[in-house]
Coordinates of C-alpha atoms in Angstrom, one line a residue:
M25 CA -46.4 6.7 25.6
D26 CA -46.9 3.1 26.8
T27 CA -44.6 0.2 26.2
E28 CA -46.7 -1.2 23.3
Q29 CA -46.5 2.1 21.5
I30 CA -42.8 2.3 22.0
I31 CA -42.3 -1.2 20.7
E32 CA -44.4 -0.4 17.6
D33 CA -42.6 2.9 17.0
V34 CA -39.1 1.5 17.3
G35 CA -40.0 -1.7 15.4
D36 CA -41.5 0.4 12.5
R37 CA -38.9 3.2 12.3
C38 CA -35.5 2.3 13.8
L39 CA -32.8 2.7 11.2
A40 CA -30.2 1.0 13.5
L41 CA -32.4 -2.1 13.7
R42 CA -32.8 -2.2 10.0
A43 CA -29.1 -1.5 9.4
L44 CA -28.0 -4.2 11.8
S45 CA -30.4 -6.8 10.4
T46 CA -29.4 -5.9 6.8
A47 CA -25.7 -6.1 7.6
R48 CA -26.2 -9.6 9.0
A49 CA -28.1 -10.7 6.0
V50 CA -25.6 -9.2 3.5
T51 CA -22.7 -10.7 5.6
R52 CA -24.3 -14.1 5.4
R53 CA -24.6 -13.8 1.6
Y54 CA -20.9 -12.9 1.1
D55 CA -19.7 -15.5 3.7
T56 CA -21.6 -18.2 1.9
A57 CA -20.2 -17.2 -1.5
L58 CA -16.6 -17.0 -0.1
R59 CA -16.8 -20.2 1.9
P60 CA -14.9 -22.3 -0.7
S61 CA -11.9 -19.9 -0.4
G62 CA -11.8 -20.4 3.4
L63 CA -12.3 -16.6 4.0
T64 CA -15.1 -14.7 5.5
I65 CA -16.2 -11.4 4.1
T66 CA -14.6 -9.7 7.1
Q67 CA -11.3 -11.4 6.3
F68 CA -11.6 -10.7 2.6
T69 CA -12.2 -7.0 3.2
L70 CA -9.4 -6.8 5.7
L71 CA -7.0 -8.2 3.0
I72 CA -8.3 -5.8 0.4
S73 CA -7.9 -2.8 2.9
I74 CA -4.4 -3.8 3.9
A75 CA -3.4 -4.3 0.3
R76 CA -5.0 -1.0 -0.8
L77 CA -3.4 1.0 2.1
K78 CA 0.0 -0.6 1.6
P79 CA 1.7 -1.2 4.9
V80 CA -0.6 0.3 7.4
A81 CA -0.6 0.8 11.1
I82 CA -3.3 -1.1 13.0
S83 CA -4.8 2.2 14.4
A84 CA -5.0 3.7 10.9
L85 CA -6.7 0.6 9.6
A86 CA -9.1 0.5 12.5
D87 CA -10.0 4.2 11.7
V88 CA -10.6 3.5 8.0
L89 CA -12.8 0.5 8.8
S90 CA -14.6 2.1 11.7
M91 CA -13.5 -0.9 13.9
E92 CA -12.4 -1.1 17.5
R93 CA -8.7 -1.9 17.6
T94 CA -9.3 -5.0 19.7
S95 CA -11.9 -6.4 17.2
L96 CA -9.5 -5.6 14.4
S97 CA -6.6 -7.4 16.2
R98 CA -8.8 -10.4 16.8
N99 CA -9.8 -10.6 13.2
L100 CA -6.2 -10.2 12.0
K101 CA -4.9 -13.2 14.0
P102 CA -6.2 -15.9 11.7
L103 CA -4.9 -14.0 8.7
E104 CA -1.5 -13.8 10.3
A105 CA -1.5 -17.4 11.3
A106 CA -2.3 -18.4 7.7
G107 CA 0.5 -16.3 6.4
L108 CA -1.8 -13.9 4.5
V109 CA -0.6 -10.8 6.3
E110 CA 2.4 -10.0 8.3
R111 CA 3.6 -7.3 10.7
M112 CA 6.6 -5.4 9.4
T113 CA 9.5 -6.0 11.8
E114 CA 12.0 -3.7 10.0
T115 CA 10.4 -0.5 11.3
S116 CA 11.5 1.4 14.4
G117 CA 9.2 2.2 17.3
R118 CA 6.4 0.2 18.9
A119 CA 3.9 0.3 16.0
K120 CA 4.5 -2.5 13.6
P121 CA 2.6 -1.8 10.3
I122 CA 0.8 -4.7 8.7
R123 CA 1.1 -5.7 5.1
I124 CA -0.3 -8.3 2.8
T125 CA 1.9 -11.2 1.8
D126 CA 2.2 -12.9 -1.6
A127 CA 0.1 -15.7 -0.2
G128 CA -2.5 -13.1 0.8
R129 CA -2.5 -11.7 -2.7
K130 CA -3.0 -15.2 -4.1
K131 CA -5.9 -15.8 -1.7
L132 CA -7.5 -12.6 -2.9
E133 CA -7.2 -13.8 -6.5
E134 CA -8.8 -17.1 -5.6
A135 CA -11.6 -15.5 -3.7
Y136 CA -12.3 -12.6 -6.1
P137 CA -14.6 -14.6 -8.5
M138 CA -16.6 -15.7 -5.5
W139 CA -16.9 -12.1 -4.3
I140 CA -18.0 -11.0 -7.8
K141 CA -20.9 -13.4 -7.6
A142 CA -22.0 -12.2 -4.2
Q143 CA -21.5 -8.6 -5.3
Q144 CA -23.6 -9.0 -8.4
A145 CA -26.4 -10.7 -6.6
T146 CA -26.4 -7.9 -4.0
E147 CA -26.4 -5.2 -6.6
E148 CA -29.2 -6.9 -8.5
K149 CA -31.4 -6.7 -5.4
L150 CA -30.7 -2.9 -5.5
T151 CA -31.5 -2.6 -9.2
D152 CA -30.5 0.9 -10.4
S153 CA -29.9 2.3 -6.9
A154 CA -26.6 0.5 -6.0
Q155 CA -24.4 3.6 -6.3
S156 CA -26.9 5.7 -4.4
V157 CA -27.1 3.1 -1.6
S158 CA -23.3 3.0 -1.4
D159 CA -23.1 6.8 -1.1
M160 CA -25.9 6.8 1.5
L161 CA -24.0 4.2 3.6
Y162 CA -20.9 6.4 3.5
T163 CA -23.0 9.4 4.6
L164 CA -24.6 7.4 7.5
R165 CA -21.2 6.3 8.6
G166 CA -20.2 9.9 9.2
E167 CA -17.0 11.8 8.6
G168 CA -14.5 8.9 8.5
P169 CA -11.7 8.1 6.2
R170 CA -12.9 7.0 2.8
Y171 CA -10.3 5.3 0.6

């Protein structure tokens, strides 16, 4: 197979290419909607995940979100600096679980209506298949924690 055929084959069929491109487009949609709150969709979903999992160890949170620990730590820094999450110091051992603060909960309440608009716009693009697409994405992600 020559290079031109490879380029055409991958360009036409590559699910990773489509998934990455789609992820960037969807991220932009949510980031634009959330901009007035001062949060990105990554920060919003981190706050939701931390609140949902209660105090959670960084490694467990990284597993649930399929993120590298270093990327997760980098994304948590601005949330910690803003007082939206905090590491629990009253635990023993090296691991300091992270939890959402009252300010973080208020920020979620502020951002939620913005998220709803982005969510509805995204679901409308999927028409009747939104739940099927969500299930398919979990399947593609593999056997990871689903909360």
